PDB file of C-alpha atoms in Angstrom:
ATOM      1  CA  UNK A   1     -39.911  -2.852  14.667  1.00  0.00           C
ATOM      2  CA  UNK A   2     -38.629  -2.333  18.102  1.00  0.00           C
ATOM      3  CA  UNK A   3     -35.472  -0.176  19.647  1.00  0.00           C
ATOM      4  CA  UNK A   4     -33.423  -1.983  21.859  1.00  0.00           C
ATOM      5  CA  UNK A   5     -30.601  -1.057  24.581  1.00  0.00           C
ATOM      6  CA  UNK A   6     -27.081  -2.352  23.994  1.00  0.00           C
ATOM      7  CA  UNK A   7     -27.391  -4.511  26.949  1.00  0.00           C
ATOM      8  CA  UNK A   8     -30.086  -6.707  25.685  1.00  0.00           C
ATOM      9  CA  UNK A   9     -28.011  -8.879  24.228  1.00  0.00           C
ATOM     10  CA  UNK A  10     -30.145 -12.271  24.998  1.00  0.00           C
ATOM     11  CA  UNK A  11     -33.121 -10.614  22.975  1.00  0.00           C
ATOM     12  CA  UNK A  12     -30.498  -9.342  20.311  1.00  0.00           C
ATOM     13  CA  UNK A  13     -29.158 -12.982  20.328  1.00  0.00           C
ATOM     14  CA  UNK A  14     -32.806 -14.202  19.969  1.00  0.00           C
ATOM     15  CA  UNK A  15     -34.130 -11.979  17.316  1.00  0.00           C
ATOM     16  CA  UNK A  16     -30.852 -12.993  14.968  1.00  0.00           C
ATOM     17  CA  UNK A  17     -30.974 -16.878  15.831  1.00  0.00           C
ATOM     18  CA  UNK A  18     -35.411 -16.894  14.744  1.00  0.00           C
ATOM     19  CA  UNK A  19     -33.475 -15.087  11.372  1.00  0.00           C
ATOM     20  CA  UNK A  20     -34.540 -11.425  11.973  1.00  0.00           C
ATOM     21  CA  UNK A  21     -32.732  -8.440  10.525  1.00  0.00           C
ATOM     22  CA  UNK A  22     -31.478  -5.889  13.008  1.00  0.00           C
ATOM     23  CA  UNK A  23     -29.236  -2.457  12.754  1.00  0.00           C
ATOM     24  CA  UNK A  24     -26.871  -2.199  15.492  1.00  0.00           C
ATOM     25  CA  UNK A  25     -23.968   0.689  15.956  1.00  0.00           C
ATOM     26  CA  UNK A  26     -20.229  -0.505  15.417  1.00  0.00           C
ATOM     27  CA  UNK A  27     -16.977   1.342  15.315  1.00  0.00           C
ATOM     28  CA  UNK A  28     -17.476   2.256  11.296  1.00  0.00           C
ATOM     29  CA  UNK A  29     -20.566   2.836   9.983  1.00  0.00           C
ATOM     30  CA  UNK A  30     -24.087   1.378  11.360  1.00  0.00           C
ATOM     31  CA  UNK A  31     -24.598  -2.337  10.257  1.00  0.00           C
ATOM     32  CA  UNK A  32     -27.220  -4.492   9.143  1.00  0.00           C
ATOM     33  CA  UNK A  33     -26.854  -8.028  10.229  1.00  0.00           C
ATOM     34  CA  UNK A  34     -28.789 -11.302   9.926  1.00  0.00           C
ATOM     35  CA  UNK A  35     -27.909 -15.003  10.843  1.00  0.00           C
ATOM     36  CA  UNK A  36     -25.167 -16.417   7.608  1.00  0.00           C
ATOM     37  CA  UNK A  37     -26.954 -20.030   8.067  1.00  0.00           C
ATOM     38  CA  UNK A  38     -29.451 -19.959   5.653  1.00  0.00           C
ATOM     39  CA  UNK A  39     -30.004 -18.966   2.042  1.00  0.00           C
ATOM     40  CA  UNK A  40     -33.369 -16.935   2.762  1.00  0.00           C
ATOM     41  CA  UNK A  41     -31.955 -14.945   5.633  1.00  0.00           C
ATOM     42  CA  UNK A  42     -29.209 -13.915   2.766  1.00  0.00           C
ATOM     43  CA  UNK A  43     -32.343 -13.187   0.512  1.00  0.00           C
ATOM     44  CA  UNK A  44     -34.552 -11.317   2.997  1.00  0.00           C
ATOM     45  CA  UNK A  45     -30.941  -9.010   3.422  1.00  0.00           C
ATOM     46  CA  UNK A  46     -30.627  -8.491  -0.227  1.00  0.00           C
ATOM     47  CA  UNK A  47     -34.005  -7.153  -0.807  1.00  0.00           C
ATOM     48  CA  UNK A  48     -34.604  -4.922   2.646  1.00  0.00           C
ATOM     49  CA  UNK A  49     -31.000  -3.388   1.069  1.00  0.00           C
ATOM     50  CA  UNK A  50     -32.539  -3.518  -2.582  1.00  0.00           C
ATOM     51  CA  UNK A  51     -29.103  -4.428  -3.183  1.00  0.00           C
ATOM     52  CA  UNK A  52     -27.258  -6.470  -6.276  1.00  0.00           C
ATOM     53  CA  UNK A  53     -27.938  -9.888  -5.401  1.00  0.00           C
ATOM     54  CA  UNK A  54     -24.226 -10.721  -6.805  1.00  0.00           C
ATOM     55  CA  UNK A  55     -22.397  -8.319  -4.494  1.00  0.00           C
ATOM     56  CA  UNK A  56     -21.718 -10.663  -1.334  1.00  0.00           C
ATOM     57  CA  UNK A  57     -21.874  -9.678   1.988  1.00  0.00           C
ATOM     58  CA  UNK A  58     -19.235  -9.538   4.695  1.00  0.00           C
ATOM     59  CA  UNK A  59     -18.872 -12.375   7.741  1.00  0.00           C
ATOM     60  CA  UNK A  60     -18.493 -10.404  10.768  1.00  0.00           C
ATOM     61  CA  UNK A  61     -16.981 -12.943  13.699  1.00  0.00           C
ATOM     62  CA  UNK A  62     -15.815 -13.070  16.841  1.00  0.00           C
ATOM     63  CA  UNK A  63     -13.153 -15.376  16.467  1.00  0.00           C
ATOM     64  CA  UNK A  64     -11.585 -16.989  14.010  1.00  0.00           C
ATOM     65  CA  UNK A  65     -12.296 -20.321  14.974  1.00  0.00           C
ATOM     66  CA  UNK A  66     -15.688 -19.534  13.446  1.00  0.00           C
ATOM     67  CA  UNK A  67     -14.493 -19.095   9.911  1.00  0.00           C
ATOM     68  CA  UNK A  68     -11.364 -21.789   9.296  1.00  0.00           C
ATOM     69  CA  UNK A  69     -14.421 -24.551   8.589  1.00  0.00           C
ATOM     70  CA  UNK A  70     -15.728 -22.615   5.806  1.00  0.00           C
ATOM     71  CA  UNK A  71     -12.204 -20.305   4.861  1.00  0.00           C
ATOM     72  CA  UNK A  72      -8.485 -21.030   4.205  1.00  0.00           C
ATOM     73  CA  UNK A  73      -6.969 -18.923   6.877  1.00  0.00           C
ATOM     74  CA  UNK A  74      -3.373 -18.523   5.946  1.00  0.00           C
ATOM     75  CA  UNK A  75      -0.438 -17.750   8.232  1.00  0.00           C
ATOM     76  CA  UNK A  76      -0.043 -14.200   6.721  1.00  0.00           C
ATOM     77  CA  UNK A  77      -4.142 -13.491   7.280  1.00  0.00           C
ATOM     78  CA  UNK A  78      -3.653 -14.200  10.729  1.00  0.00           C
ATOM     79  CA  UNK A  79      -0.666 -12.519  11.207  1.00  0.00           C
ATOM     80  CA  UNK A  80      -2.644  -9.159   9.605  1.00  0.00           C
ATOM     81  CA  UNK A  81      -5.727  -9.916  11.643  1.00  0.00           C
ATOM     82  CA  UNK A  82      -3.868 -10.071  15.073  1.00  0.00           C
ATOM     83  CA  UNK A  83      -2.532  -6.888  14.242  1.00  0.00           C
ATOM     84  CA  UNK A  84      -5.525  -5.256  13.339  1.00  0.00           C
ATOM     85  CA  UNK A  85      -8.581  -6.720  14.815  1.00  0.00           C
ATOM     86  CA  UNK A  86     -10.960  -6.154  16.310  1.00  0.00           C
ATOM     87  CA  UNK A  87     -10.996  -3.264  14.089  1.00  0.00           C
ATOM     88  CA  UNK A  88     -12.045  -1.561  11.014  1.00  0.00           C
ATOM     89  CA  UNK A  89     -10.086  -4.050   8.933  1.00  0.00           C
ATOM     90  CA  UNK A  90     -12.309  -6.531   6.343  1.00  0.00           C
ATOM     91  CA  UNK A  91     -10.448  -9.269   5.234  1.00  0.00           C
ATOM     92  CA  UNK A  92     -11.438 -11.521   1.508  1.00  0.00           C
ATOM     93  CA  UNK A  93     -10.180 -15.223   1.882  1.00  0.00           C
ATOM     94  CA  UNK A  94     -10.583 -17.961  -0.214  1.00  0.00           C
ATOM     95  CA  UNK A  95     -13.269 -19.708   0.695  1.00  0.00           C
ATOM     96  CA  UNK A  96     -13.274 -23.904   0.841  1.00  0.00           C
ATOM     97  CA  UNK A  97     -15.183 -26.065  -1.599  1.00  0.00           C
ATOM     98  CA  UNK A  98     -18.268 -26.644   0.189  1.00  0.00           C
ATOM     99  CA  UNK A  99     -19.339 -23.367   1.212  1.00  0.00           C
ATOM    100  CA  UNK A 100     -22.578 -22.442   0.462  1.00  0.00           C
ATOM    101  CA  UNK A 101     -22.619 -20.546  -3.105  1.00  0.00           C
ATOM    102  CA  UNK A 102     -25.107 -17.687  -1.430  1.00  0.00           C
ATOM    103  CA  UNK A 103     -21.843 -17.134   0.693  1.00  0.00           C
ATOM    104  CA  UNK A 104     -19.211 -16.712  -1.504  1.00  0.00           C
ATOM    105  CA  UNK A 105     -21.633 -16.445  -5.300  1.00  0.00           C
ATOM    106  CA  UNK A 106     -19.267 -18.696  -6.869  1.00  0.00           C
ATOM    107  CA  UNK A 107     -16.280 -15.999  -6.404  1.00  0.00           C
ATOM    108  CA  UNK A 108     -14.358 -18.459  -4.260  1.00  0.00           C
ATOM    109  CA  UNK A 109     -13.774 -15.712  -1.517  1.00  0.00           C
ATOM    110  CA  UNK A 110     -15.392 -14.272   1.571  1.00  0.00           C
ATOM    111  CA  UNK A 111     -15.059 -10.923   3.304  1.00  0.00           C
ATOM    112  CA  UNK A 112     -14.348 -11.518   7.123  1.00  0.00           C
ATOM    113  CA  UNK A 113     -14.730  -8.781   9.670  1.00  0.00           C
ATOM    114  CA  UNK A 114     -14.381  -8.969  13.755  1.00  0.00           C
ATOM    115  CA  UNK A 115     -15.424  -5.250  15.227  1.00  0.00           C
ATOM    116  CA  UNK A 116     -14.119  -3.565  17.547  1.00  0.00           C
ATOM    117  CA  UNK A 117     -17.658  -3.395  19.692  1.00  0.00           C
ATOM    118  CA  UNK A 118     -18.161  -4.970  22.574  1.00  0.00           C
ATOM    119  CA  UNK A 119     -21.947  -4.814  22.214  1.00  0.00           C
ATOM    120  CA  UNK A 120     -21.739  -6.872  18.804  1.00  0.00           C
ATOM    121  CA  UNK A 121     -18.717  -9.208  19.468  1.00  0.00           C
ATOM    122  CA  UNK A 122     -21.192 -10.875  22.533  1.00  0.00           C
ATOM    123  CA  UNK A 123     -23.681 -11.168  19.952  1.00  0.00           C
ATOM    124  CA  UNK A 124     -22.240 -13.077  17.927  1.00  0.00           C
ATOM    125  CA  UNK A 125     -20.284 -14.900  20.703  1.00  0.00           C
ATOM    126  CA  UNK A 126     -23.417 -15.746  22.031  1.00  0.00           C
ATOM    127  CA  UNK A 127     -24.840 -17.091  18.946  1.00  0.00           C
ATOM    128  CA  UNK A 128     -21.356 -18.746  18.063  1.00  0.00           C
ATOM    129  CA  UNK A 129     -22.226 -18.656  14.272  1.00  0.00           C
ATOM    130  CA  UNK A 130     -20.999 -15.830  12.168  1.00  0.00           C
ATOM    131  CA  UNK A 131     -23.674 -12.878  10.951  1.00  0.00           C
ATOM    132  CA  UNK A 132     -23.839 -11.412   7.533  1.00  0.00           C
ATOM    133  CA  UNK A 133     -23.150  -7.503   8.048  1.00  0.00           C
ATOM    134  CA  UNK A 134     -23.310  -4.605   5.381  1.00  0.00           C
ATOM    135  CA  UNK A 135     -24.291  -1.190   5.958  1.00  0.00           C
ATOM    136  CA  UNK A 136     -26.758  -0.223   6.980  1.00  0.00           C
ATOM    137  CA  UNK A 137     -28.293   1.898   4.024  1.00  0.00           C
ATOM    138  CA  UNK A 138     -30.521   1.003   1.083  1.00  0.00           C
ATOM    139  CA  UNK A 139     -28.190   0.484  -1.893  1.00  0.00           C
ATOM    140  CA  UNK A 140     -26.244   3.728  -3.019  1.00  0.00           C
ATOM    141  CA  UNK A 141     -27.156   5.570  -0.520  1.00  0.00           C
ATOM    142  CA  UNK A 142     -25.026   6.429   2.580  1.00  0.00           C
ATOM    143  CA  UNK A 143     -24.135   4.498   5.513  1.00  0.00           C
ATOM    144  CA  UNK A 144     -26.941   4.975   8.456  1.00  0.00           C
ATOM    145  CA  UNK A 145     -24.432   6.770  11.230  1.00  0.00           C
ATOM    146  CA  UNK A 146     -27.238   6.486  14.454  1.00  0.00           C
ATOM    147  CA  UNK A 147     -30.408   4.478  15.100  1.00  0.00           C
ATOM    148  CA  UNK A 148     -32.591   7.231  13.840  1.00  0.00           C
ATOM    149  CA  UNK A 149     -30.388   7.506  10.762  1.00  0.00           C
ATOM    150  CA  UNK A 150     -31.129   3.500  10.389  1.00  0.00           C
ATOM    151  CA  UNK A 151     -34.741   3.497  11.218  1.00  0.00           C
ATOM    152  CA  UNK A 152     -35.136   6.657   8.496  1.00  0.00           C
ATOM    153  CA  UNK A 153     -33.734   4.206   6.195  1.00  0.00           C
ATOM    154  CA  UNK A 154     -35.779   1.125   6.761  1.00  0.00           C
ATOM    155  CA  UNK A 155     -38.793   1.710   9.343  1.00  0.00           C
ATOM    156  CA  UNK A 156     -40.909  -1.561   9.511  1.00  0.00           C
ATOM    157  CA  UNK A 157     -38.582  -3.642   6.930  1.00  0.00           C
ATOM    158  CA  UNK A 158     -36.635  -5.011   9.914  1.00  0.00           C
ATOM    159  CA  UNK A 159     -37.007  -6.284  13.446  1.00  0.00           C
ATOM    160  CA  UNK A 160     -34.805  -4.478  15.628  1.00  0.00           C
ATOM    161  CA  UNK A 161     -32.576  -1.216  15.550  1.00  0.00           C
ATOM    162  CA  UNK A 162     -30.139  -1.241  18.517  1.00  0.00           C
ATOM    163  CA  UNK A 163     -29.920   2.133  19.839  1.00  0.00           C
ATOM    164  CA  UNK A 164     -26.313   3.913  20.093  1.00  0.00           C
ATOM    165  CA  UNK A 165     -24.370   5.450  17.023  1.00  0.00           C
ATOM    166  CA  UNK A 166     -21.547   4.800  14.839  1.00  0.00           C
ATOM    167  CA  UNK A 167     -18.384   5.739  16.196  1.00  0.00           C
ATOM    168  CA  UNK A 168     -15.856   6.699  12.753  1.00  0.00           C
ATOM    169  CA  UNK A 169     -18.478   6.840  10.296  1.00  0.00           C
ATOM    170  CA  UNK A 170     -15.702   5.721   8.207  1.00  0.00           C
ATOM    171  CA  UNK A 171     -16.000   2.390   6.418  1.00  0.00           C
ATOM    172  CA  UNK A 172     -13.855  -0.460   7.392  1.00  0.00           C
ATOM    173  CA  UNK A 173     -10.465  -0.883   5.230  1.00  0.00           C
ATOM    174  CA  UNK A 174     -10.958  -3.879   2.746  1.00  0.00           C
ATOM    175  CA  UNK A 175      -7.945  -6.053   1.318  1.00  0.00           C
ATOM    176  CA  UNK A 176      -8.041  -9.215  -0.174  1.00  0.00           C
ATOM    177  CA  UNK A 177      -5.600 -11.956   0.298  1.00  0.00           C
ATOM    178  CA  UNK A 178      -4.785 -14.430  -1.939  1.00  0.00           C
ATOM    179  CA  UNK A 179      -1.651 -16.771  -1.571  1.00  0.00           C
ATOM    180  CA  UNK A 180       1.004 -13.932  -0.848  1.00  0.00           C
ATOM    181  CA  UNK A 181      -0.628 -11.380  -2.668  1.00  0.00           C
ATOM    182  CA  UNK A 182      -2.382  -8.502  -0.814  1.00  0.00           C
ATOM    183  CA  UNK A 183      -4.653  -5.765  -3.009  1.00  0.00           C
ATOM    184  CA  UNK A 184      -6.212  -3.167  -1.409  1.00  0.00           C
ATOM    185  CA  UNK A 185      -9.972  -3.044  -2.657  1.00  0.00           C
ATOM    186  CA  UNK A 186     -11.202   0.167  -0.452  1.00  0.00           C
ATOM    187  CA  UNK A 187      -8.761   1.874   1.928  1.00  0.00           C
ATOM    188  CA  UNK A 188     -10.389   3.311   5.280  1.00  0.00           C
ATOM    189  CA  UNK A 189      -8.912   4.461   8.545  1.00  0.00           C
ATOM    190  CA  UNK A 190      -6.293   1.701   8.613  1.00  0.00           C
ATOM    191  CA  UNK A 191      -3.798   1.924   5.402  1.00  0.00           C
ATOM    192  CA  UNK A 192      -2.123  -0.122   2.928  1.00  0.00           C
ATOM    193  CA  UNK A 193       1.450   0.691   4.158  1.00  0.00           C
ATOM    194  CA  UNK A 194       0.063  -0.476   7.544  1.00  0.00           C
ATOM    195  CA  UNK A 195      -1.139  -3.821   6.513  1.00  0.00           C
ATOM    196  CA  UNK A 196       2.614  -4.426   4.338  1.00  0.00           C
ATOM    197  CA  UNK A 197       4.410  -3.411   7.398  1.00  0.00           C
ATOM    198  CA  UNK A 198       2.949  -6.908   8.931  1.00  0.00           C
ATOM    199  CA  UNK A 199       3.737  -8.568   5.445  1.00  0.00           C
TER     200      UNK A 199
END
């Protein structure tokens, strides 16, 4: 396991893309990302978390480009996520037919998130592919806030902690979206009456 500076992005980038687990700071909480291309990246997440494997795990993107191939994208999600992203703001879509079923467990619907760090949004720019990102805790407990919080939590178990700390250490809003329906699943800095403003 190795600390890295914020401005190592190419190692970051290379670490993530040979499917290594690393904890990086973002504007919420501390996160815990690996590469979304493969099934056993997914499974290597759900056991360093020791975490339900039928709770899915977020997309965090850069863009959205990087999700309407895999998610339906309607005109009222991107209406909400110009308004609010980058930010603390996880969206649930309905995901298309072929997604992988390690993506979406048969739910039809993905969590999306682009974050408002600059650190992680070159990441994942860099690696053009989106990155499976929970918390960074083991399950039930809470949400790592710095790198020594993170490497407390999970030592050896992963590749990389990027150094840095959380900035809100609150955890990102969550809403889903379905059609024109909008239900608020956990509410965080940004708030329901927000979000229906936009509506």
């Amino acid at each position: 396991m190795i600390f890295l500076e914020q401005n190592k992005i190419d190692e970051v980038v290379k670490l993530f893309n040979e499917g290594r687990i690393i904890a990086f700071p973002t504007e919420t909480v501390f996160g815990l990302g690996v590469l979304s291309t493969k099934k056993e990246y997914f499974d290597e997440l759900v056991k360093v978390k020791e975490r339900d494997p039928n709770k899915p795990f977020t997309l965090m993107i850069s863009s959205l480009e990087q999700v309407e191939d895999i998610l339906y994208v309607s005109s009222l999600a991107k209406k909400i996520i110009n308004k609010f992203s980058p930010g603390p703001l996880t969206i649930i879509l309905k995901a298309k037919e072929h997604i992988p079923s390690y993506l979406d467990l048969n739910s039809g619907f993905v969590g999306i998130r682009i974050p408002d760090s600059e650190f992680i949004l070159s990441v994942i720019n860099k690696l053009n592919k989106p990155l499976l990102v929970p918390s960074a805790n083991p399950a039930n407990l809470e949400p790592a806030k710095n790198d020594k919080e993170a490497y407390d939590y999970f030592k050896d178990k992963i590749s990389a902690i990027v150094k840095g700390e959380s900035k809100s250490n609150i955890p990102s809003t969550v809403i889903k979206i379905d059609g024109d329906n909008i239900t608020m699943l956990r509410e965080g800095s940004i708030k329901l009456e927000q979000i229906m403003e936009v509506k």
